[in-house]
PDB file of C-alpha atoms in Angstrom:
ATOM      1  CA  MET O   1     131.801  90.397  97.152  1.00  0.00           C
ATOM      2  CA  SER O   2     128.660  90.653  95.068  1.00  0.00           C
ATOM      3  CA  LEU O   3     125.721  92.570  96.517  1.00  0.00           C
ATOM      4  CA  MET O   4     123.514  89.533  96.010  1.00  0.00           C
ATOM      5  CA  ASP O   5     125.747  87.000  97.774  1.00  0.00           C
ATOM      6  CA  ARG O   6     123.547  87.156 100.850  1.00  0.00           C
ATOM      7  CA  PHE O   7     120.424  85.702  99.254  1.00  0.00           C
ATOM      8  CA  PRO O   8     119.722  82.847  96.836  1.00  0.00           C
ATOM      9  CA  LEU O   9     119.364  83.317  93.115  1.00  0.00           C
ATOM     10  CA  PRO O  10     117.705  80.323  91.457  1.00  0.00           C
ATOM     11  CA  GLY O  11     115.285  81.345  88.713  1.00  0.00           C
ATOM     12  CA  GLN O  12     112.739  82.930  91.024  1.00  0.00           C
ATOM     13  CA  THR O  13     114.489  86.266  91.697  1.00  0.00           C
ATOM     14  CA  ARG O  14     112.567  89.113  90.088  1.00  0.00           C
ATOM     15  CA  PHE O  15     112.303  92.901  90.009  1.00  0.00           C
ATOM     16  CA  PHE O  16     108.777  94.110  90.785  1.00  0.00           C
ATOM     17  CA  THR O  17     107.100  97.490  90.388  1.00  0.00           C
ATOM     18  CA  LEU O  18     103.691  98.201  91.935  1.00  0.00           C
ATOM     19  CA  ARG O  19     101.997 101.535  91.261  1.00  0.00           C
ATOM     20  CA  LEU O  20      99.136 103.381  92.846  1.00  0.00           C
ATOM     21  CA  ALA O  21      96.228 104.231  90.576  1.00  0.00           C
ATOM     22  CA  ARG O  22      96.635 107.944  91.275  1.00  0.00           C
ATOM     23  CA  VAL O  23      99.933 109.138  89.834  1.00  0.00           C
ATOM     24  CA  GLY O  24     101.494 111.787  92.049  1.00  0.00           C
ATOM     25  CA  SER O  25      99.839 110.473  95.207  1.00  0.00           C
ATOM     26  CA  ARG O  26     101.891 110.333  98.425  1.00  0.00           C
ATOM     27  CA  LEU O  27      99.793 107.546  99.920  1.00  0.00           C
ATOM     28  CA  LEU O  28     102.617 105.015 100.262  1.00  0.00           C
ATOM     29  CA  VAL O  29     104.992 107.298 102.167  1.00  0.00           C
ATOM     30  CA  ASP O  30     102.223 109.071 104.095  1.00  0.00           C
ATOM     31  CA  HIS O  31     101.017 105.669 105.337  1.00  0.00           C
ATOM     32  CA  ILE O  32     104.366 103.899 105.562  1.00  0.00           C
ATOM     33  CA  ALA O  33     103.459 102.261 108.899  1.00  0.00           C
ATOM     34  CA  ASP O  34     100.393 100.682 107.277  1.00  0.00           C
ATOM     35  CA  LEU O  35     102.473  99.475 104.336  1.00  0.00           C
ATOM     36  CA  ARG O  36     105.085  98.004 106.682  1.00  0.00           C
ATOM     37  CA  ALA O  37     102.351  96.236 108.664  1.00  0.00           C
ATOM     38  CA  ALA O  38     100.856  94.808 105.464  1.00  0.00           C
ATOM     39  CA  TRP O  39     104.322  93.687 104.347  1.00  0.00           C
ATOM     40  CA  ALA O  40     105.037  92.014 107.707  1.00  0.00           C
ATOM     41  CA  ALA O  41     101.718  90.155 107.581  1.00  0.00           C
ATOM     42  CA  MET O  42     102.383  88.980 104.031  1.00  0.00           C
ATOM     43  CA  VAL O  43     105.889  87.752 104.853  1.00  0.00           C
ATOM     44  CA  ALA O  44     104.589  85.955 107.956  1.00  0.00           C
ATOM     45  CA  ASP O  45     102.055  84.106 105.798  1.00  0.00           C
ATOM     46  CA  HIS O  46     104.262  83.641 102.724  1.00  0.00           C
ATOM     47  CA  PRO O  47     108.035  83.618 103.351  1.00  0.00           C
ATOM     48  CA  THR O  48     109.846  85.905 100.946  1.00  0.00           C
ATOM     49  CA  VAL O  49     113.497  86.919 100.614  1.00  0.00           C
ATOM     50  CA  CYS O  50     113.737  90.660 100.016  1.00  0.00           C
ATOM     51  CA  GLY O  51     116.983  91.620  98.315  1.00  0.00           C
ATOM     52  CA  ALA O  52     115.992  95.280  98.117  1.00  0.00           C
ATOM     53  CA  MET O  53     112.930  97.473  98.303  1.00  0.00           C
ATOM     54  CA  VAL O  54     112.281 101.156  97.934  1.00  0.00           C
ATOM     55  CA  VAL O  55     108.960 102.807  98.688  1.00  0.00           C
ATOM     56  CA  LEU O  56     108.346 105.973  96.707  1.00  0.00           C
ATOM     57  CA  PRO O  57     105.338 108.288  97.050  1.00  0.00           C
ATOM     58  CA  ASP O  58     103.173 106.571  94.408  1.00  0.00           C
ATOM     59  CA  HIS O  59     104.957 103.291  93.642  1.00  0.00           C
ATOM     60  CA  LEU O  60     107.418 100.786  94.988  1.00  0.00           C
ATOM     61  CA  HIS O  61     110.198  98.652  93.553  1.00  0.00           C
ATOM     62  CA  ALA O  62     111.344  95.357  95.048  1.00  0.00           C
ATOM     63  CA  VAL O  63     113.871  92.643  94.297  1.00  0.00           C
ATOM     64  CA  LEU O  64     112.426  89.447  95.713  1.00  0.00           C
ATOM     65  CA  THR O  65     113.344  85.787  95.668  1.00  0.00           C
ATOM     66  CA  LEU O  66     110.204  83.667  95.825  1.00  0.00           C
ATOM     67  CA  PRO O  67     109.731  79.919  96.069  1.00  0.00           C
ATOM     68  CA  PRO O  68     108.787  78.069  92.901  1.00  0.00           C
ATOM     69  CA  GLY O  69     105.133  77.720  92.085  1.00  0.00           C
ATOM     70  CA  PRO O  70     102.544  79.204  89.779  1.00  0.00           C
ATOM     71  CA  ARG O  71     100.953  81.362  92.487  1.00  0.00           C
ATOM     72  CA  ALA O  72     104.087  82.509  94.327  1.00  0.00           C
ATOM     73  CA  VAL O  73     103.821  86.031  92.919  1.00  0.00           C
ATOM     74  CA  SER O  74     100.073  86.580  92.829  1.00  0.00           C
ATOM     75  CA  VAL O  75      99.366  85.326  96.348  1.00  0.00           C
ATOM     76  CA  ARG O  76     101.967  87.582  97.948  1.00  0.00           C
ATOM     77  CA  TRP O  77     101.233  90.813  96.093  1.00  0.00           C
ATOM     78  CA  SER O  78      97.463  90.301  96.239  1.00  0.00           C
ATOM     79  CA  GLN O  79      97.626  89.967 100.011  1.00  0.00           C
ATOM     80  CA  LEU O  80      99.876  93.005 100.411  1.00  0.00           C
ATOM     81  CA  ARG O  81      97.751  95.201  98.144  1.00  0.00           C
ATOM     82  CA  ARG O  82      94.477  94.086  99.731  1.00  0.00           C
ATOM     83  CA  ASP O  83      95.778  94.495 103.302  1.00  0.00           C
ATOM     84  CA  PHE O  84      97.313  97.939 102.697  1.00  0.00           C
ATOM     85  CA  ALA O  85      94.260  99.198 100.803  1.00  0.00           C
ATOM     86  CA  GLY O  86      91.955  97.938 103.547  1.00  0.00           C
ATOM     87  CA  ARG O  87      93.961  99.904 106.106  1.00  0.00           C
ATOM     88  CA  VAL O  88      94.069 103.216 104.226  1.00  0.00           C
ATOM     89  CA  ALA O  89      90.952 103.160 102.018  1.00  0.00           C
ATOM     90  CA  PRO O  90      88.464 100.691 103.521  1.00  0.00           C
ATOM     91  CA  GLU O  91      85.565 102.282 101.640  1.00  0.00           C
ATOM     92  CA  ALA O  92      87.065 101.453  98.214  1.00  0.00           C
ATOM     93  CA  PRO O  93      90.157  99.275  98.630  1.00  0.00           C
ATOM     94  CA  GLU O  94      90.112  97.943  95.074  1.00  0.00           C
ATOM     95  CA  THR O  95      90.594 101.407  93.579  1.00  0.00           C
ATOM     96  CA  ILE O  96      93.948 102.497  94.999  1.00  0.00           C
ATOM     97  CA  TRP O  97      96.289 100.249  92.971  1.00  0.00           C
ATOM     98  CA  GLN O  98      96.920  99.963  89.255  1.00  0.00           C
ATOM     99  CA  PRO O  99      95.854  96.420  88.360  1.00  0.00           C
ATOM    100  CA  GLU O 100      99.090  95.354  86.715  1.00  0.00           C
ATOM    101  CA  ILE O 101     102.349  94.525  88.445  1.00  0.00           C
ATOM    102  CA  LEU O 102     105.481  94.976  86.371  1.00  0.00           C
ATOM    103  CA  ILE O 103     107.694  91.906  86.742  1.00  0.00           C
ATOM    104  CA  GLU O 104     111.190  91.552  85.331  1.00  0.00           C
ATOM    105  CA  PRO O 105     112.957  88.191  85.704  1.00  0.00           C
ATOM    106  CA  LEU O 106     116.544  88.489  86.920  1.00  0.00           C
ATOM    107  CA  PRO O 107     118.355  85.554  85.325  1.00  0.00           C
ATOM    108  CA  ASP O 108     121.859  86.075  86.699  1.00  0.00           C
ATOM    109  CA  ALA O 109     123.915  87.862  89.345  1.00  0.00           C
ATOM    110  CA  ALA O 110     124.634  90.842  87.077  1.00  0.00           C
ATOM    111  CA  ALA O 111     120.904  91.420  86.515  1.00  0.00           C
ATOM    112  CA  VAL O 112     120.242  91.137  90.251  1.00  0.00           C
ATOM    113  CA  ASN O 113     122.989  93.645  91.037  1.00  0.00           C
ATOM    114  CA  ARG O 114     121.567  96.115  88.485  1.00  0.00           C
ATOM    115  CA  ALA O 115     118.093  95.733  90.021  1.00  0.00           C
ATOM    116  CA  LEU O 116     119.420  96.248  93.558  1.00  0.00           C
ATOM    117  CA  ALA O 117     121.176  99.421  92.432  1.00  0.00           C
ATOM    118  CA  ALA O 118     118.021 100.589  90.632  1.00  0.00           C
ATOM    119  CA  CYS O 119     116.034 100.249  93.864  1.00  0.00           C
ATOM    120  CA  TRP O 120     118.542 102.190  95.896  1.00  0.00           C
ATOM    121  CA  GLU O 121     119.036 104.915  93.270  1.00  0.00           C
ATOM    122  CA  ALA O 122     115.343 105.473  92.438  1.00  0.00           C
ATOM    123  CA  PRO O 123     114.796 108.317  94.959  1.00  0.00           C
ATOM    124  CA  VAL O 124     117.775 110.194  93.503  1.00  0.00           C
ATOM    125  CA  ARG O 125     116.589 109.680  89.900  1.00  0.00           C
ATOM    126  CA  LEU O 126     113.169 111.042  90.862  1.00  0.00           C
ATOM    127  CA  GLY O 127     114.616 114.079  92.654  1.00  0.00           C
ATOM    128  CA  LEU O 128     113.359 112.932  96.061  1.00  0.00           C
ATOM    129  CA  ALA O 129     116.820 112.710  97.641  1.00  0.00           C
ATOM    130  CA  LYS O 130     120.319 113.920  96.886  1.00  0.00           C
ATOM    131  CA  HIS O 131     121.907 110.576  97.833  1.00  0.00           C
ATOM    132  CA  PRO O 132     120.348 107.098  98.102  1.00  0.00           C
ATOM    133  CA  GLU O 133     121.020 106.973 101.846  1.00  0.00           C
ATOM    134  CA  ASP O 134     119.019 110.202 102.334  1.00  0.00           C
ATOM    135  CA  TRP O 135     115.729 108.473 101.405  1.00  0.00           C
ATOM    136  CA  PRO O 136     114.187 106.950 104.550  1.00  0.00           C
ATOM    137  CA  TYR O 137     111.958 104.376 102.819  1.00  0.00           C
ATOM    138  CA  SER O 138     114.644 102.107 101.389  1.00  0.00           C
ATOM    139  CA  SER O 139     116.109  98.752 102.342  1.00  0.00           C
ATOM    140  CA  LEU O 140     119.496 100.367 101.737  1.00  0.00           C
ATOM    141  CA  HIS O 141     119.492 101.339 105.428  1.00  0.00           C
ATOM    142  CA  ARG O 142     119.081  97.682 106.430  1.00  0.00           C
ATOM    143  CA  ASP O 143     121.928  96.719 104.127  1.00  0.00           C
ATOM    144  CA  LEU O 144     124.222  99.444 105.464  1.00  0.00           C
ATOM    145  CA  ARG O 145     123.534  98.251 109.046  1.00  0.00           C
ATOM    146  CA  ILE O 146     124.314  94.654 108.062  1.00  0.00           C
ATOM    147  CA  ALA O 147     127.551  95.715 106.353  1.00  0.00           C
ATOM    148  CA  ALA O 148     128.599  97.789 109.381  1.00  0.00           C
ATOM    149  CA  ARG O 149     127.984  94.857 111.743  1.00  0.00           C
ATOM    150  CA  ARG O 150     130.019  92.564 109.496  1.00  0.00           C
ATOM    151  CA  ARG O 151     132.908  95.027 109.498  1.00  0.00           C
ATOM    152  CA  LEU O 152     132.770  95.094 113.296  1.00  0.00           C
ATOM    153  CA  GLY O 153     132.574  91.319 113.476  1.00  0.00           C
ATOM    154  CA  VAL O 154     129.192  91.407 115.202  1.00  0.00           C
TER     155      VAL O 154
END
């Protein structure tokens, strides 16, 4: 079974990278609860299917399936960045993020599978963990729990 069988593909699945302005910062992992709260608020306001996400010290990668529409991307990421920045740097929230978001369209299942693997393997590539499952800020843990429940028939 393909890794991406559990979420839809149509042309709106993309690989995103968001970076903090200060390279080498640990803000995202040091304030992971704030980032998770900002993510939850964004998803509550703007439904989003998250195929994979990894939060690294100064950037994050995500594979998301968004609904069609010209503002589907900008509305979601703008809210997340604004909410997180307001929580951790209320005196200057506009200064913590790099302005650009890297977006790579994922046109087929093979591209999606490569992007999912890239998310999960990023902490190992960066020397932050020996194995993908050792990094605590990854959706890989969610996916392993889902797979375990399926094996148990739960």
